[in-house]
Coordinates of C-alpha atoms and ligand atoms in Angstrom, one line a residue:
M2 CA 114.9 114.7 152.2
D3 CA 113.4 117.8 153.8
A4 CA 110.0 116.8 155.0
D5 CA 108.7 120.4 154.9
L6 CA 109.2 120.7 151.2
P7 CA 106.5 119.8 148.8
S8 CA 107.2 116.5 147.0
H9 CA 106.0 115.9 143.4
G10 CA 105.6 112.5 141.9
L11 CA 105.3 111.1 138.4
F12 CA 101.9 111.3 136.7
I13 CA 101.2 108.0 135.0
N14 CA 97.9 106.6 133.8
G15 CA 95.9 109.2 135.7
T16 CA 97.7 108.6 139.0
W17 CA 100.4 110.4 140.9
C18 CA 103.0 108.0 142.0
E19 CA 106.5 107.9 143.5
A20 CA 109.5 106.8 141.3
E21 CA 110.8 103.4 141.7
E22 CA 113.0 103.1 144.8
R23 CA 111.5 106.5 145.8
R24 CA 114.3 108.3 144.0
T25 CA 114.0 112.1 144.0
F26 CA 116.0 115.2 143.2
T27 CA 115.7 118.7 144.6
V28 CA 114.7 121.8 142.7
S29 CA 115.9 125.2 144.0
E30 CA 115.3 128.9 143.3
P31 CA 118.1 130.1 141.2
A32 CA 118.0 133.6 142.7
T33 CA 118.6 132.4 146.3
G34 CA 119.5 128.8 146.2
T35 CA 116.5 128.1 148.4
P36 CA 115.1 124.6 147.9
L37 CA 111.6 124.6 146.5
A38 CA 110.5 121.0 146.1
H39 CA 111.5 117.4 145.8
V40 CA 110.7 115.9 142.5
A41 CA 110.5 112.2 141.5
S42 CA 113.4 110.8 139.4
A43 CA 112.0 108.2 137.1
S44 CA 113.7 104.9 136.4
Q45 CA 113.6 103.1 133.1
R46 CA 110.7 101.0 134.4
D47 CA 108.8 104.1 135.3
V48 CA 109.2 105.4 131.8
D49 CA 108.1 102.0 130.5
R50 CA 104.9 102.3 132.6
A51 CA 104.3 105.8 131.3
V52 CA 104.8 104.8 127.7
A53 CA 102.5 101.7 128.2
A54 CA 99.8 104.0 129.6
A55 CA 100.0 106.4 126.6
R56 CA 100.1 103.4 124.2
E57 CA 97.0 101.8 125.8
A58 CA 95.2 105.2 125.8
F59 CA 96.0 105.6 122.1
D60 CA 95.4 102.1 120.9
H61 CA 92.3 101.3 122.9
G62 CA 91.1 104.5 124.6
P63 CA 88.5 107.1 123.4
W64 CA 90.8 110.1 122.9
P65 CA 92.0 109.6 119.3
H66 CA 88.3 109.1 118.3
T67 CA 86.9 112.0 120.4
P68 CA 85.4 114.4 117.9
P69 CA 87.4 117.6 117.2
F70 CA 84.7 119.8 118.6
E71 CA 84.8 118.0 121.9
R72 CA 88.6 118.1 122.0
A73 CA 88.2 121.9 121.3
R74 CA 85.8 122.2 124.3
I75 CA 88.3 120.5 126.6
L76 CA 91.2 122.7 125.5
H77 CA 89.1 125.8 126.1
A78 CA 88.1 124.5 129.5
L79 CA 91.8 123.9 130.4
A80 CA 92.5 127.5 129.3
T81 CA 89.9 128.7 131.7
L82 CA 91.5 126.7 134.5
I83 CA 94.9 128.3 133.7
E84 CA 93.3 131.7 133.8
E85 CA 91.9 131.0 137.3
H86 CA 95.3 130.0 138.6
A87 CA 97.3 132.6 136.7
P88 CA 98.8 134.4 139.7
E89 CA 100.1 131.3 141.4
L90 CA 101.5 129.9 138.1
A91 CA 103.3 133.1 137.5
E92 CA 104.9 132.9 140.9
I93 CA 105.9 129.3 140.5
E94 CA 107.5 130.1 137.1
S95 CA 109.4 133.1 138.6
R96 CA 110.7 131.2 141.6
D97 CA 111.7 128.1 139.7
G98 CA 113.2 129.7 136.5
G99 CA 114.4 133.0 138.0
V100 CA 112.2 134.9 135.5
P101 CA 111.0 138.3 136.7
L102 CA 107.5 138.3 138.0
R103 CA 106.5 141.1 135.7
A104 CA 107.4 139.0 132.7
T105 CA 105.6 135.8 133.9
T106 CA 102.6 137.8 135.1
F107 CA 102.0 140.0 132.1
T108 CA 103.6 138.0 129.2
D109 CA 104.4 134.4 129.8
I110 CA 101.3 133.0 131.6
P111 CA 98.9 135.1 129.4
L112 CA 100.7 133.8 126.3
G113 CA 100.3 130.2 127.5
L114 CA 96.6 130.8 128.1
H115 CA 96.2 132.3 124.7
M116 CA 98.0 129.4 123.0
M117 CA 95.7 126.9 124.7
H118 CA 92.6 128.8 123.4
V119 CA 94.1 129.0 119.9
F120 CA 94.7 125.3 119.8
G121 CA 91.1 124.8 121.0
E122 CA 90.0 126.8 118.0
L123 CA 92.4 125.0 115.5
A124 CA 91.4 121.6 116.8
R125 CA 88.1 122.0 115.0
R126 CA 89.8 122.0 111.6
S127 CA 92.4 119.4 112.4
S128 CA 91.1 116.2 111.0
Y129 CA 89.4 116.9 107.6
E130 CA 90.8 118.7 104.6
P131 CA 88.8 118.9 101.4
L132 CA 90.7 118.6 98.1
P133 CA 89.7 119.9 94.7
W134 CA 87.6 117.6 92.5
N135 CA 89.9 115.6 90.3
D136 CA 88.9 114.6 86.8
F137 CA 91.9 112.5 85.7
P138 CA 91.1 110.0 84.3
T139 CA 87.5 110.4 85.4
L140 CA 85.7 112.2 88.2
S141 CA 86.5 111.5 91.8
W142 CA 85.9 113.2 95.2
N143 CA 89.0 113.4 97.3
F144 CA 89.8 114.5 100.8
V145 CA 92.5 114.1 103.4
W146 CA 91.7 112.5 106.7
R147 CA 94.3 113.4 109.3
N148 CA 94.9 110.7 111.9
P149 CA 96.5 111.5 115.2
Y150 CA 100.1 110.4 115.0
G151 CA 100.2 108.2 118.1
V152 CA 102.2 108.2 121.3
C153 CA 104.3 111.4 121.5
A154 CA 107.5 111.7 123.6
Q155 CA 107.9 115.4 124.4
V156 CA 111.0 116.8 126.0
I157 CA 111.5 120.5 126.8
P158 CA 114.3 122.7 128.2
W159 CA 114.3 124.8 131.4
N160 CA 114.1 128.3 130.0
Y161 CA 110.4 128.8 129.2
T162 CA 108.8 125.9 131.0
F163 CA 105.2 127.0 131.2
C164 CA 104.6 128.3 127.7
M165 CA 106.7 125.5 126.2
T166 CA 104.6 122.9 128.1
I167 CA 101.5 124.3 126.5
W168 CA 103.0 124.5 123.0
K169 CA 103.9 120.9 123.3
L170 CA 100.7 119.5 124.9
A171 CA 98.0 121.7 123.2
P172 CA 98.6 120.8 119.5
A173 CA 99.2 117.1 120.3
L174 CA 95.9 117.0 122.3
A175 CA 94.0 119.0 119.7
T176 CA 94.8 116.3 117.2
G177 CA 94.0 113.3 119.4
N178 CA 97.5 112.1 120.4
T179 CA 98.6 110.7 123.7
I180 CA 101.7 112.0 125.4
V181 CA 104.6 111.2 127.7
F182 CA 106.1 114.6 128.7
K183 CA 109.5 115.4 130.3
P184 CA 110.4 118.8 131.5
S185 CA 113.9 119.8 132.4
S186 CA 115.2 119.0 135.8
L187 CA 116.4 122.6 136.3
A188 CA 112.9 124.1 136.2
P189 CA 110.0 121.6 136.0
L190 CA 107.6 123.1 138.5
S191 CA 105.2 125.1 136.3
A192 CA 104.9 122.0 134.1
I193 CA 104.0 119.9 137.2
A194 CA 101.5 122.5 138.3
L195 CA 99.8 122.4 134.9
F196 CA 99.6 118.6 135.1
K197 CA 98.0 118.9 138.5
L198 CA 95.4 121.3 137.1
I199 CA 94.7 118.8 134.2
D200 CA 94.4 116.0 136.7
E201 CA 92.0 117.9 139.0
S202 CA 89.9 118.9 136.0
G203 CA 89.1 115.3 135.2
L204 CA 88.8 116.4 131.5
L205 CA 91.1 114.0 129.9
P206 CA 90.8 110.2 129.8
R207 CA 93.3 108.2 131.8
G208 CA 96.7 107.8 130.1
V209 CA 96.3 110.6 127.6
V210 CA 98.9 112.8 129.3
N211 CA 101.7 111.3 131.4
L212 CA 104.6 113.2 133.2
V213 CA 108.0 111.8 133.9
T214 CA 110.8 113.8 135.5
G215 CA 114.5 113.1 136.0
P216 CA 117.8 113.7 134.3
G217 CA 117.8 114.2 130.5
A218 CA 120.7 111.9 129.8
E219 CA 118.9 109.0 131.5
V220 CA 115.1 109.6 131.6
G221 CA 115.0 111.7 128.4
E222 CA 117.2 109.6 126.3
Y223 CA 115.5 106.4 127.4
L224 CA 112.1 107.9 126.6
V225 CA 112.9 109.2 123.1
G226 CA 114.5 105.8 122.2
H227 CA 111.5 103.8 123.5
P228 CA 110.3 101.4 120.9
H229 CA 106.6 102.1 121.6
V230 CA 106.9 105.8 121.0
D231 CA 105.7 107.0 117.6
K232 CA 106.8 110.6 117.5
I233 CA 109.4 112.7 119.3
A234 CA 109.1 116.4 119.8
F235 CA 112.2 117.9 121.4
T236 CA 113.2 121.5 122.3
G237 CA 116.7 122.0 123.6
S238 CA 120.2 122.3 122.5
T239 CA 121.4 121.5 119.0
E240 CA 123.9 119.0 120.4
V241 CA 121.2 116.9 122.1
G242 CA 118.9 117.4 119.1
R243 CA 121.6 115.8 116.9
K244 CA 121.8 112.8 119.2
I245 CA 118.0 112.4 119.3
M246 CA 117.8 112.4 115.5
S247 CA 120.3 109.5 115.5
I248 CA 118.4 107.6 118.2
A249 CA 115.2 108.0 116.0
A250 CA 116.8 106.8 112.8
P251 CA 116.9 103.0 113.2
H252 CA 113.1 103.0 113.8
I253 CA 112.3 105.8 111.3
R254 CA 110.6 107.7 114.1
K255 CA 109.1 111.0 113.3
V256 CA 111.1 113.9 114.9
T257 CA 110.5 117.6 115.3
L258 CA 113.3 119.5 116.8
E259 CA 113.4 123.1 118.1
L260 CA 117.1 123.9 118.7
G261 CA 119.5 126.7 119.2
G262 CA 119.7 130.1 117.6
K263 CA 121.9 133.2 117.1
S264 CA 119.2 135.6 115.9
P265 CA 120.1 139.0 114.5
S266 CA 118.3 142.4 114.9
L267 CA 118.9 144.5 111.8
V268 CA 118.7 148.2 112.5
L269 CA 118.3 150.0 109.2
P270 CA 119.3 153.7 108.8
D271 CA 115.7 154.9 108.8
A272 CA 114.7 153.0 111.9
D273 CA 112.6 154.8 114.6
L274 CA 115.4 154.6 117.2
D275 CA 113.1 155.2 120.2
K276 CA 111.4 151.9 119.4
A277 CA 114.4 150.1 117.9
I278 CA 116.6 150.6 121.0
D279 CA 114.0 149.3 123.4
G280 CA 113.1 146.5 121.0
V281 CA 116.7 145.3 120.5
L282 CA 117.1 145.3 124.3
F283 CA 113.9 143.4 124.8
G284 CA 115.0 141.0 122.1
M285 CA 118.2 140.5 123.9
F286 CA 117.6 140.7 127.7
Y287 CA 114.1 139.2 128.1
H288 CA 114.6 136.1 130.3
A289 CA 118.2 137.3 130.6
G290 CA 118.9 136.2 127.1
Q291 CA 118.0 132.6 127.8
L292 CA 115.5 132.3 125.0
C293 CA 116.2 130.4 121.8
E294 CA 115.1 133.2 119.5
A295 CA 116.8 136.0 121.5
G296 CA 118.2 138.7 119.4
T297 CA 121.8 138.2 120.3
R298 CA 123.4 139.9 117.3
C299 CA 122.6 143.5 116.5
L300 CA 123.6 144.7 113.1
V301 CA 123.6 148.5 112.8
H302 CA 124.1 150.7 109.8
R303 CA 127.3 152.7 110.1
S304 CA 125.6 156.1 109.7
I305 CA 123.8 155.6 113.0
Y306 CA 126.2 153.2 114.7
T307 CA 127.7 155.6 117.3
E308 CA 124.3 156.9 118.3
V309 CA 122.7 153.4 118.5
V310 CA 125.6 152.1 120.6
E311 CA 125.5 155.1 123.0
R312 CA 121.7 154.7 123.5
L313 CA 121.9 150.9 123.9
V314 CA 124.5 151.3 126.6
E315 CA 122.6 154.0 128.4
R316 CA 119.4 152.0 128.5
T317 CA 121.2 148.8 129.5
R318 CA 122.8 150.5 132.5
Q319 CA 119.3 151.5 133.6
L320 CA 118.0 147.9 133.7
R321 CA 117.2 146.7 137.2
I322 CA 118.8 143.3 138.0
G323 CA 117.5 141.6 141.1
D324 CA 115.0 139.5 142.9
P325 CA 112.7 137.9 140.3
L326 CA 109.7 138.2 142.7
D327 CA 110.1 142.0 142.9
L328 CA 107.8 143.6 140.4
A329 CA 110.4 146.3 139.7
T330 CA 113.0 143.8 138.4
D331 CA 113.9 143.8 134.7
M332 CA 116.4 140.9 134.8
G333 CA 116.8 138.0 137.2
P334 CA 119.6 135.5 137.6
L335 CA 120.7 132.9 135.1
I336 CA 119.2 129.4 135.6
S337 CA 122.3 127.8 137.2
W338 CA 125.9 128.4 138.2
R339 CA 127.0 126.3 135.3
Q340 CA 125.1 128.5 132.9
R341 CA 126.9 131.5 134.4
E342 CA 130.3 129.8 133.9
T343 CA 129.4 129.3 130.2
V344 CA 128.3 133.0 129.9
E345 CA 131.5 134.2 131.6
R346 CA 133.6 132.0 129.5
Y347 CA 132.1 133.7 126.4
I348 CA 132.6 137.1 127.9
A349 CA 136.3 136.2 128.2
I350 CA 136.4 134.9 124.6
G351 CA 134.8 138.2 123.4
R352 CA 137.6 140.2 125.1
E353 CA 140.3 137.8 123.7
E354 CA 138.8 138.1 120.2
G355 CA 139.3 141.9 120.4
A356 CA 135.6 143.0 120.5
T357 CA 135.0 146.2 122.6
L358 CA 133.3 145.6 125.9
V359 CA 131.1 148.7 126.3
T360 CA 129.0 147.7 129.3
G361 CA 128.6 144.9 131.8
G362 CA 130.9 141.9 131.6
G363 CA 131.0 141.3 135.3
R364 CA 128.8 140.3 138.2
P365 CA 126.5 142.8 139.9
R366 CA 127.8 143.8 143.3
G367 CA 125.8 143.6 146.5
E368 CA 124.5 141.2 149.1
L369 CA 121.4 140.4 147.0
Y370 CA 123.6 138.9 144.3
D371 CA 125.8 136.6 146.4
H372 CA 123.3 133.7 146.5
G373 CA 122.4 133.3 142.8
P374 CA 124.1 133.2 139.4
F375 CA 123.6 136.8 138.4
V376 CA 125.6 138.4 135.6
E377 CA 125.4 141.9 134.3
P378 CA 123.7 142.6 131.0
T379 CA 126.7 142.9 128.7
I380 CA 127.3 144.5 125.3
F381 CA 130.2 144.0 123.0
T382 CA 130.7 146.3 120.0
N383 CA 132.8 146.1 116.8
V384 CA 132.2 142.4 116.9
H385 CA 133.6 140.6 113.9
P386 CA 130.8 138.5 112.3
R387 CA 133.0 135.4 112.1
S388 CA 134.1 135.6 115.7
R389 CA 132.9 133.1 118.2
I390 CA 130.7 135.5 120.2
A391 CA 128.9 136.3 116.9
Q392 CA 128.6 132.6 115.8
E393 CA 128.0 130.5 118.9
E394 CA 124.9 130.4 121.1
I395 CA 125.8 131.8 124.5
F396 CA 122.3 131.6 126.1
G397 CA 122.8 134.5 128.4
P398 CA 122.7 138.3 128.4
V399 CA 125.5 139.1 126.0
L400 CA 124.8 141.3 122.9
A401 CA 127.2 141.4 120.0
V402 CA 126.9 144.6 118.0
T403 CA 128.4 144.8 114.5
P404 CA 128.4 147.7 112.0
Y405 CA 127.5 147.3 108.3
D406 CA 127.7 149.6 105.3
E407 CA 125.2 148.2 102.8
L408 CA 122.0 146.3 103.3
G409 CA 123.2 143.4 101.2
E410 CA 126.2 143.0 103.6
A411 CA 123.8 143.1 106.6
I412 CA 121.7 140.3 105.1
T413 CA 124.8 138.2 104.4
I414 CA 126.0 138.7 108.0
A415 CA 122.5 137.9 109.3
N416 CA 122.5 134.6 107.3
G417 CA 126.1 133.8 108.1
T418 CA 125.7 131.4 111.0
R419 CA 124.7 127.7 111.3
Y420 CA 121.4 128.8 112.9
G421 CA 118.3 130.3 111.4
L422 CA 115.6 130.6 114.1
A423 CA 114.5 134.2 114.2
A424 CA 115.4 137.8 113.3
S425 CA 114.0 141.3 113.6
V426 CA 114.2 144.2 111.1
W427 CA 113.9 147.8 112.4
S428 CA 112.9 150.3 109.7
R429 CA 110.1 152.9 109.0
D430 CA 110.0 151.7 105.4
L431 CA 107.8 148.6 105.6
Q432 CA 108.2 147.7 101.9
Q433 CA 111.9 147.7 102.3
A434 CA 111.7 145.8 105.6
I435 CA 109.5 143.1 104.1
G436 CA 112.0 142.8 101.3
V437 CA 114.8 142.2 103.9
A438 CA 112.6 139.8 105.9
R439 CA 112.1 137.7 102.8
Q440 CA 115.9 137.3 102.3
I441 CA 116.6 136.2 105.8
K442 CA 116.9 132.5 106.3
A443 CA 115.0 132.2 109.6
G444 CA 111.7 130.7 110.7
T445 CA 110.4 133.9 112.3
V446 CA 111.1 137.5 111.3
G447 CA 109.6 140.4 113.2
I448 CA 109.4 143.8 111.6
N449 CA 109.8 146.4 114.3
E450 CA 109.4 143.7 117.0
H451 CA 111.3 140.8 118.4
H452 CA 110.0 137.7 120.3
V453 CA 106.9 137.6 118.1
L454 CA 105.5 134.3 119.5
N455 CA 102.2 133.8 117.8
P456 CA 100.3 130.5 118.2
Y457 CA 98.7 131.0 114.8
A458 CA 102.1 131.1 113.1
P459 CA 104.5 128.3 112.5
F460 CA 107.6 128.5 114.7
G461 CA 110.9 126.7 114.1
G462 CA 114.2 127.0 112.5
F463 CA 116.2 126.8 109.3
K464 CA 119.5 125.0 109.2
E465 CA 120.7 123.7 112.6
S466 CA 118.0 125.5 114.5
G467 CA 115.7 122.6 113.9
V468 CA 113.5 120.3 111.9
G469 CA 109.8 120.9 111.4
R470 CA 107.6 123.5 112.9
E471 CA 105.6 123.9 116.1
M472 CA 102.5 126.1 116.6
G473 CA 100.1 127.3 113.9
V474 CA 98.3 124.9 111.6
A475 CA 101.7 123.7 110.3
G476 CA 102.8 122.8 113.8
M477 CA 99.6 121.1 114.7
L478 CA 99.7 119.0 111.5
E479 CA 103.1 117.7 112.6
Y480 CA 101.1 115.7 115.1
T481 CA 99.0 114.0 112.4
E482 CA 99.5 111.4 109.7
P483 CA 97.4 112.1 106.6
T484 CA 95.4 109.5 104.7
H485 CA 94.2 110.6 101.3
I486 CA 90.7 109.2 100.7
H487 CA 89.6 108.9 97.1
V488 CA 85.9 108.2 96.3
D489 CA 85.6 107.1 92.7
F490 CA 82.6 108.3 90.8
Q491 CA 83.1 106.4 87.6
Q492 CA 80.3 103.9 87.3
K493 CA 81.3 102.3 83.9
R494 CA 83.9 99.5 83.9
D495 CA 85.5 100.7 80.7
G496 CA 85.9 104.2 82.1
K497 CA 88.0 103.1 85.1
L498 CA 91.7 104.0 85.5
W499 CA 92.7 100.4 85.0
W500 CA 90.7 99.7 81.8
D501 CA 93.5 100.6 79.4
T502 CA 96.2 98.9 81.4
L503 CA 94.7 95.6 82.5
L504 CA 94.3 93.0 79.9
P505 CA 90.6 92.4 79.2
P506 CA 89.5 89.0 80.6
L507 CA 89.7 86.1 78.2
G508 CA 86.7 85.9 76.0
E509 CA 85.9 89.6 76.0
Ligands
NAP619 P1 119.4 120.5 126.6 O1 120.5 120.3 127.5 O2 119.4 120.1 125.2 O3 118.1 119.9 127.4 C1 116.8 120.0 126.9 C2 116.0 118.9 127.5 O4 116.5 117.7 127.0 C3 116.0 118.8 129.0 O5 114.7 118.4 129.4 C4 117.0 117.8 129.3 O6 116.8 117.2 130.5 C5 116.8 116.8 128.1 N1 118.0 116.1 127.8 C6 119.3 116.3 128.0 N2 120.1 115.4 127.5 C7 119.2 114.5 126.8 C8 119.4 113.3 126.1 N3 120.7 112.8 125.8 N4 118.4 112.7 125.5 C9 117.1 113.2 125.7 N5 116.9 114.3 126.5 C10 117.9 115.0 127.0 O7 119.1 122.1 126.6 P2 119.0 123.1 127.8 O8 120.4 123.4 128.2 O9 118.1 122.6 128.8 O10 118.3 124.3 127.1 C11 118.9 125.3 126.3 C12 118.9 125.0 124.8 O11 117.5 124.9 124.4 C13 119.5 126.1 124.0 O12 120.3 125.6 123.1 C14 118.3 126.8 123.4 O13 118.5 127.4 122.2 C15 117.4 125.6 123.2 N6 116.0 126.1 123.0 C16 115.4 126.0 121.8 C17 114.1 126.5 121.7 C18 113.4 126.5 120.3 O14 112.2 126.5 120.3 N7 114.1 126.4 119.3 C19 113.4 127.0 122.8 C20 114.0 127.0 124.0 C21 115.3 126.6 124.1 P3 117.5 117.7 131.9 O15 117.5 119.2 131.8 O16 116.6 117.2 133.0 O17 118.8 117.1 132.0
MG620 MG1 121.1 121.1 129.8

């Protein structure tokens, strides 16, 4: 272990501690390979302790019974704390995830902050829902009481650590749950930084939030299978999601899954191309294409196909690839060498499949790029909709462009994958665009925008992109278990529901 590097422990029951046998792993900057920190690698017994702390805080602690307005106040206070530390959080996220500082400073950290405030606001209406008066068979007053679900195991991937940590923690906290949280070993540092802020704030009772770190196949899998966990919220690959569903089945555990995607951008013939070109590129190359809802397929009407391709290529060649900490950088490295291998394998597959490589496809040249897994932003055209680069999630900066002749055909292509996470529709005719949006089988459709992450709106996927929703009221309610409470107003015995079905007592 390098003694000069910061060392981060596990956060269990309100205390930072080392992992059993002091096991750690090292986290590095993807752009340079420079080590950033040592992080505790939890054992099964460490996970047991974290789950026990969350269990105790849920079963006997004050948090599930804390009134919603008080939970709201705490979430708003946490948001203020994030705001005060925004510049350092942006830098941590950029170093750890290789995300350009411009994106973390102006988009990611502000979005996380906004989400925290929104769940503060939504917390106030999380527990009580009035129902209409019911008069069958006689008058009753009805309402739904929403109970916090319990101990939640939350596991996130590496590609959007800060925002994803908030969109896991905030709705669960808003509704009174307790949590054991596991970030990805590839980029856990902004999650750890947020836990440090939460700890220092002293705002949450002991055991309400717990952090465990370590390899997914060990720590993550043991956590989601833990018998004392009530609900699992997982974001990551479809492959691991499938496994988690099967782990949850024997205990009938509640699961929400946010998985992969292959989201289309549909460019209609009347699109405002100045905006559509930039929008398609933002949809594709934001976070170097390492976002689940990235617009990785671009479907373009044949009448504008040549122009759109030319302009996409021209703008892509202007993107500045480089050091994530340089404010001029548009695109940083990929998260890991392994991820670059995957991306390069798909670039080779695209060539073999006969798609036309019109820009990128290689590694940028220069000393700056020798120490990190950089890859050029890449565009294939004339991509067959059934080909592998149009069907499989690559999770890197590779755009597949396909022409279409009729709108119906574009919608069929858009819906023709096993995924259904997001889409965008580019058109000046909003009525037409809404009509298209309604025919797309995806959880989020942006009209004249991509990456429309909105904490008021439900987020999640159709088909193999997931189960359930996160964010919005719908996402928050995934963290509750409803009880219908019926208050009966019938005073007369012979007016009761059971009067006609129960035999009258003998002698009456
Ligand atoms: P991943 O391999 O599925 O890992 C996701 C998380 O699960 C990590 O924390 C990982 O830990 C952990 N993990 C790995 N194997 C596990 C197991 N057997 N049991 C329990 N946990 C396990 O995904 P990734 O490669 O990190 O992330 C990329 C994927 O996430 C893409 O497919 C992307 O589409 C998807 N994603 C989806 C959304 C969405 O909202 N729909 C958002 C972002 C990303 P370690 O990393 O420490 O091993
Ligand atoms: Mg992984």
